Amino acid sequence: MQHLVVTGPRMPAAMRAEVEAAAGPATKVTAKVSDGLAYVVGAEAAITMGGYNTIAETLSTDTPALVVPRTLPRAEQLIRARGLARAGALDMLDPAEATPEAIGEWLAAAAATGKKAERQTAARAALDLAGLDHVVELAQTLAWRTDRAERTTRPPRRDATAVRGRPAAAALAAPVVMAAAAGATALEPISGVVNAAG
């Protein structure tokens, strides 16, 4: 089995050298690839971080995926990975538990049988990915909750072009996208920006 480790172009050279030194003869280490999606599609399994684009591309494949999300400086990758893991669309490993043994066990299990791929592919197919169709409804729900909580402490807003003291355009660009994970009892925020300009 061949392995490809893409460190990302921002990894300091000294850290990349450590990764290269730890890599075995069947492992290629590189800073970047020209078409990451093509590599994920062609892989038996993928182990990734939880960035928005990486997850979106991974969900478009039937490659089993283990996500080890970054937890600092923000929790957005962790929130995204937890929700998708709960839905069965991928597996998640907390970075504090990401040992070579844990990752190796997951990789061996993913490559040994097609069960992880089958389970994750079925769960991915069941995801509601039409988030744009729900943005207005979710934003109204969020605004209603905020307005209701503030009603007792603040007078109603008179200026319809401003939200919380910001111009309407800035309010539209505020992170208001929410996602309900399958089986979740509450909406969980996912870092995202609604861009009214398209």
mmCIF file of C-alpha atoms in Angstrom:
data_model
loop_
_atom_site.group_PDB
_atom_site.id
_atom_site.type_symbol
_atom_site.label_atom_id
_atom_site.label_comp_id
_atom_site.label_asym_id
_atom_site.label_seq_id
_atom_site.Cartn_x
_atom_site.Cartn_y
_atom_site.Cartn_z
ATOM 1 C CA MET A 1 0.000 0.000 0.000
ATOM 2 C CA GLN A 2 1.316 3.430 -0.952
ATOM 3 C CA HIS A 3 0.711 6.449 1.272
ATOM 4 C CA LEU A 4 0.642 10.120 0.364
ATOM 5 C CA VAL A 5 1.030 12.743 3.087
ATOM 6 C CA VAL A 6 0.155 16.293 2.074
ATOM 7 C CA THR A 7 1.431 18.600 4.791
ATOM 8 C CA GLY A 8 0.079 21.825 3.337
ATOM 9 C CA PRO A 9 2.232 24.703 2.130
ATOM 10 C CA ARG A 10 2.145 26.539 5.473
ATOM 11 C CA MET A 11 3.800 23.813 7.522
ATOM 12 C CA PRO A 12 7.202 25.073 8.656
ATOM 13 C CA ALA A 13 10.124 23.410 6.900
ATOM 14 C CA ALA A 14 11.486 21.942 10.152
ATOM 15 C CA MET A 15 8.159 20.229 10.881
ATOM 16 C CA ARG A 16 7.902 18.941 7.305
ATOM 17 C CA ALA A 17 11.427 17.493 7.700
ATOM 18 C CA GLU A 18 10.233 15.646 10.834
ATOM 19 C CA VAL A 19 7.292 14.193 8.892
ATOM 20 C CA GLU A 20 9.592 13.127 6.060
ATOM 21 C CA ALA A 21 12.001 11.512 8.539
ATOM 22 C CA ALA A 22 9.142 9.537 10.133
ATOM 23 C CA ALA A 23 7.710 8.417 6.788
ATOM 24 C CA GLY A 24 8.416 4.897 5.661
ATOM 25 C CA PRO A 25 9.639 3.894 2.199
ATOM 26 C CA ALA A 26 6.064 3.466 0.907
ATOM 27 C CA THR A 27 5.145 7.027 1.916
ATOM 28 C CA LYS A 28 5.547 10.156 -0.180
ATOM 29 C CA VAL A 29 5.490 13.487 1.681
ATOM 30 C CA THR A 30 4.682 16.668 -0.219
ATOM 31 C CA ALA A 31 3.606 20.207 0.628
ATOM 32 C CA LYS A 32 0.756 20.292 -1.891
ATOM 33 C CA VAL A 33 -0.837 18.545 -4.843
ATOM 34 C CA SER A 34 -2.454 20.108 -7.873
ATOM 35 C CA ASP A 35 -5.746 18.206 -7.598
ATOM 36 C CA GLY A 36 -6.435 16.972 -4.079
ATOM 37 C CA LEU A 37 -9.894 15.692 -4.991
ATOM 38 C CA ALA A 38 -8.431 13.349 -7.616
ATOM 39 C CA TYR A 39 -6.171 11.823 -4.976
ATOM 40 C CA VAL A 40 -9.077 11.355 -2.540
ATOM 41 C CA VAL A 41 -11.217 9.761 -5.268
ATOM 42 C CA GLY A 42 -8.406 7.349 -6.143
ATOM 43 C CA ALA A 43 -7.514 6.487 -2.544
ATOM 44 C CA GLU A 44 -8.585 3.402 -0.623
ATOM 45 C CA ALA A 45 -9.049 5.671 2.404
ATOM 46 C CA ALA A 46 -8.370 9.285 3.370
ATOM 47 C CA ILE A 47 -7.270 10.866 6.626
ATOM 48 C CA THR A 48 -7.810 14.606 6.651
ATOM 49 C CA MET A 49 -8.263 17.648 8.804
ATOM 50 C CA GLY A 50 -11.726 19.173 8.948
ATOM 51 C CA GLY A 51 -11.491 22.295 6.792
ATOM 52 C CA TYR A 52 -14.610 23.277 4.897
ATOM 53 C CA ASN A 53 -13.281 22.662 1.370
ATOM 54 C CA THR A 54 -11.550 19.405 2.277
ATOM 55 C CA ILE A 55 -14.716 18.048 3.885
ATOM 56 C CA ALA A 56 -16.933 19.206 1.011
ATOM 57 C CA GLU A 57 -14.671 17.471 -1.518
ATOM 58 C CA THR A 58 -14.378 14.329 0.612
ATOM 59 C CA LEU A 59 -18.166 14.086 0.991
ATOM 60 C CA SER A 60 -18.474 14.113 -2.798
ATOM 61 C CA THR A 61 -16.576 10.805 -2.993
ATOM 62 C CA ASP A 62 -17.187 7.263 -1.827
ATOM 63 C CA THR A 63 -13.748 7.074 -0.199
ATOM 64 C CA PRO A 64 -13.890 6.243 3.511
ATOM 65 C CA ALA A 65 -12.574 9.157 5.543
ATOM 66 C CA LEU A 66 -11.172 9.713 9.007
ATOM 67 C CA VAL A 67 -11.186 13.366 10.037
ATOM 68 C CA VAL A 68 -8.783 14.645 12.689
ATOM 69 C CA PRO A 69 -10.082 18.207 13.087
ATOM 70 C CA ARG A 70 -8.123 21.190 14.254
ATOM 71 C CA THR A 71 -9.540 22.445 17.563
ATOM 72 C CA LEU A 72 -7.631 25.722 17.889
ATOM 73 C CA PRO A 73 -7.861 28.648 17.421
ATOM 74 C CA ARG A 74 -11.543 27.947 16.583
ATOM 75 C CA ALA A 75 -13.759 24.919 17.041
ATOM 76 C CA GLU A 76 -15.403 25.079 13.584
ATOM 77 C CA GLN A 77 -13.578 21.998 12.275
ATOM 78 C CA LEU A 78 -14.465 20.041 15.401
ATOM 79 C CA ILE A 79 -18.145 21.046 15.191
ATOM 80 C CA ARG A 80 -18.310 20.090 11.503
ATOM 81 C CA ALA A 81 -16.540 16.752 12.027
ATOM 82 C CA ARG A 82 -18.677 15.801 15.049
ATOM 83 C CA GLY A 83 -21.919 16.481 13.189
ATOM 84 C CA LEU A 84 -20.867 14.535 10.114
ATOM 85 C CA ALA A 85 -19.517 11.671 12.238
ATOM 86 C CA ARG A 86 -22.852 11.518 14.097
ATOM 87 C CA ALA A 87 -24.550 11.271 10.707
ATOM 88 C CA GLY A 88 -22.166 8.432 9.760
ATOM 89 C CA ALA A 89 -20.748 10.302 6.749
ATOM 90 C CA LEU A 90 -17.183 10.026 8.064
ATOM 91 C CA ASP A 91 -15.258 8.906 11.124
ATOM 92 C CA MET A 92 -13.707 11.397 13.518
ATOM 93 C CA LEU A 93 -10.713 11.116 15.807
ATOM 94 C CA ASP A 94 -10.032 13.743 18.445
ATOM 95 C CA PRO A 95 -6.560 15.231 17.873
ATOM 96 C CA ALA A 96 -5.613 14.387 21.473
ATOM 97 C CA GLU A 97 -6.186 10.714 20.607
ATOM 98 C CA ALA A 98 -4.488 10.822 17.187
ATOM 99 C CA THR A 99 -1.628 8.440 17.806
ATOM 100 C CA PRO A 100 0.144 6.525 15.047
ATOM 101 C CA GLU A 101 -1.469 3.366 16.444
ATOM 102 C CA ALA A 102 -5.014 4.773 16.385
ATOM 103 C CA ILE A 103 -4.630 6.104 12.864
ATOM 104 C CA GLY A 104 -2.958 2.887 11.697
ATOM 105 C CA GLU A 105 -5.778 0.761 13.149
ATOM 106 C CA TRP A 106 -8.406 2.895 11.404
ATOM 107 C CA LEU A 107 -6.511 2.779 8.116
ATOM 108 C CA ALA A 108 -6.060 -0.997 8.284
ATOM 109 C CA ALA A 109 -9.773 -1.496 9.007
ATOM 110 C CA ALA A 110 -10.801 0.877 6.204
ATOM 111 C CA ALA A 111 -8.559 -0.832 3.662
ATOM 112 C CA ALA A 112 -9.358 -4.402 4.793
ATOM 113 C CA THR A 113 -13.059 -4.391 3.993
ATOM 114 C CA GLY A 114 -15.439 -2.154 2.132
ATOM 115 C CA LYS A 115 -17.755 -1.820 5.142
ATOM 116 C CA LYS A 116 -16.560 1.668 6.151
ATOM 117 C CA ALA A 117 -16.882 2.872 2.565
ATOM 118 C CA GLU A 118 -20.365 1.379 2.213
ATOM 119 C CA ARG A 119 -21.558 2.860 5.523
ATOM 120 C CA GLN A 120 -20.107 6.298 4.879
ATOM 121 C CA THR A 121 -21.288 6.411 1.253
ATOM 122 C CA ALA A 122 -24.860 5.571 2.298
ATOM 123 C CA ALA A 123 -24.784 8.227 5.010
ATOM 124 C CA ARG A 124 -23.362 10.827 2.604
ATOM 125 C CA ALA A 125 -26.144 10.110 0.129
ATOM 126 C CA ALA A 126 -28.709 10.772 2.876
ATOM 127 C CA LEU A 127 -27.255 14.181 3.836
ATOM 128 C CA ASP A 128 -29.342 17.230 3.014
ATOM 129 C CA LEU A 129 -26.772 19.352 1.188
ATOM 130 C CA ALA A 130 -29.249 21.996 0.014
ATOM 131 C CA GLY A 131 -28.212 24.411 2.749
ATOM 132 C CA LEU A 132 -28.745 27.449 0.571
ATOM 133 C CA ASP A 133 -32.418 26.522 0.312
ATOM 134 C CA HIS A 134 -32.668 26.764 4.114
ATOM 135 C CA VAL A 135 -30.544 29.859 4.865
ATOM 136 C CA VAL A 136 -33.420 32.334 5.034
ATOM 137 C CA GLU A 137 -35.487 30.081 7.298
ATOM 138 C CA LEU A 138 -32.544 29.385 9.600
ATOM 139 C CA ALA A 139 -31.547 33.061 9.722
ATOM 140 C CA GLN A 140 -35.134 34.002 10.644
ATOM 141 C CA THR A 141 -35.117 31.378 13.406
ATOM 142 C CA LEU A 142 -31.813 32.701 14.719
ATOM 143 C CA ALA A 143 -33.047 36.308 14.539
ATOM 144 C CA TRP A 144 -36.300 35.360 16.301
ATOM 145 C CA ARG A 145 -34.370 33.699 19.135
ATOM 146 C CA THR A 146 -32.069 36.705 19.456
ATOM 147 C CA ASP A 147 -34.930 39.223 19.324
ATOM 148 C CA ARG A 148 -36.943 37.248 21.871
ATOM 149 C CA ALA A 149 -33.993 37.122 24.294
ATOM 150 C CA GLU A 150 -33.318 40.857 23.864
ATOM 151 C CA ARG A 151 -36.927 42.047 24.059
ATOM 152 C CA THR A 152 -36.767 42.506 27.795
ATOM 153 C CA THR A 153 -33.481 44.408 27.747
ATOM 154 C CA ARG A 154 -33.492 46.472 24.552
ATOM 155 C CA PRO A 155 -36.096 48.576 22.789
ATOM 156 C CA PRO A 156 -37.212 47.348 19.368
ATOM 157 C CA ARG A 157 -34.990 48.400 16.468
ATOM 158 C CA ARG A 158 -36.339 51.276 14.443
ATOM 159 C CA ASP A 159 -33.803 51.137 11.620
ATOM 160 C CA ALA A 160 -34.665 48.228 9.335
ATOM 161 C CA THR A 161 -31.344 48.612 7.514
ATOM 162 C CA ALA A 162 -29.228 47.777 10.558
ATOM 163 C CA VAL A 163 -28.801 44.727 12.734
ATOM 164 C CA ARG A 164 -26.963 45.125 16.013
ATOM 165 C CA GLY A 165 -25.584 48.485 14.940
ATOM 166 C CA ARG A 166 -24.133 47.210 11.673
ATOM 167 C CA PRO A 167 -25.326 48.171 8.213
ATOM 168 C CA ALA A 168 -27.593 45.657 6.514
ATOM 169 C CA ALA A 169 -24.825 44.483 4.148
ATOM 170 C CA ALA A 170 -22.598 43.611 7.097
ATOM 171 C CA ALA A 171 -25.463 41.786 8.766
ATOM 172 C CA LEU A 172 -25.959 39.687 5.649
ATOM 173 C CA ALA A 173 -22.294 38.736 5.715
ATOM 174 C CA ALA A 174 -22.469 37.650 9.374
ATOM 175 C CA PRO A 175 -22.075 33.955 10.053
ATOM 176 C CA VAL A 176 -25.654 32.768 10.292
ATOM 177 C CA VAL A 177 -25.497 29.388 8.639
ATOM 178 C CA MET A 178 -26.709 26.643 10.930
ATOM 179 C CA ALA A 179 -26.780 22.941 10.330
ATOM 180 C CA ALA A 180 -28.795 20.267 12.021
ATOM 181 C CA ALA A 181 -26.851 17.045 12.296
ATOM 182 C CA ALA A 182 -28.847 13.903 11.720
ATOM 183 C CA GLY A 183 -30.554 13.010 14.945
ATOM 184 C CA ALA A 184 -29.423 16.181 16.703
ATOM 185 C CA THR A 185 -31.881 17.802 19.056
ATOM 186 C CA ALA A 186 -30.526 21.311 18.551
ATOM 187 C CA LEU A 187 -29.033 23.334 15.758
ATOM 188 C CA GLU A 188 -25.271 23.612 15.911
ATOM 189 C CA PRO A 189 -23.443 26.601 14.430
ATOM 190 C CA ILE A 190 -21.088 25.911 11.582
ATOM 191 C CA SER A 191 -18.632 28.590 10.648
ATOM 192 C CA GLY A 192 -19.891 29.997 7.399
ATOM 193 C CA VAL A 193 -20.669 33.293 5.782
ATOM 194 C CA VAL A 194 -23.761 34.146 3.853
ATOM 195 C CA ASN A 195 -22.643 36.242 0.928
ATOM 196 C CA ALA A 196 -25.556 38.252 -0.389
ATOM 197 C CA ALA A 197 -23.527 39.375 -3.409
ATOM 198 C CA GLY A 198 -23.249 35.795 -4.675
#
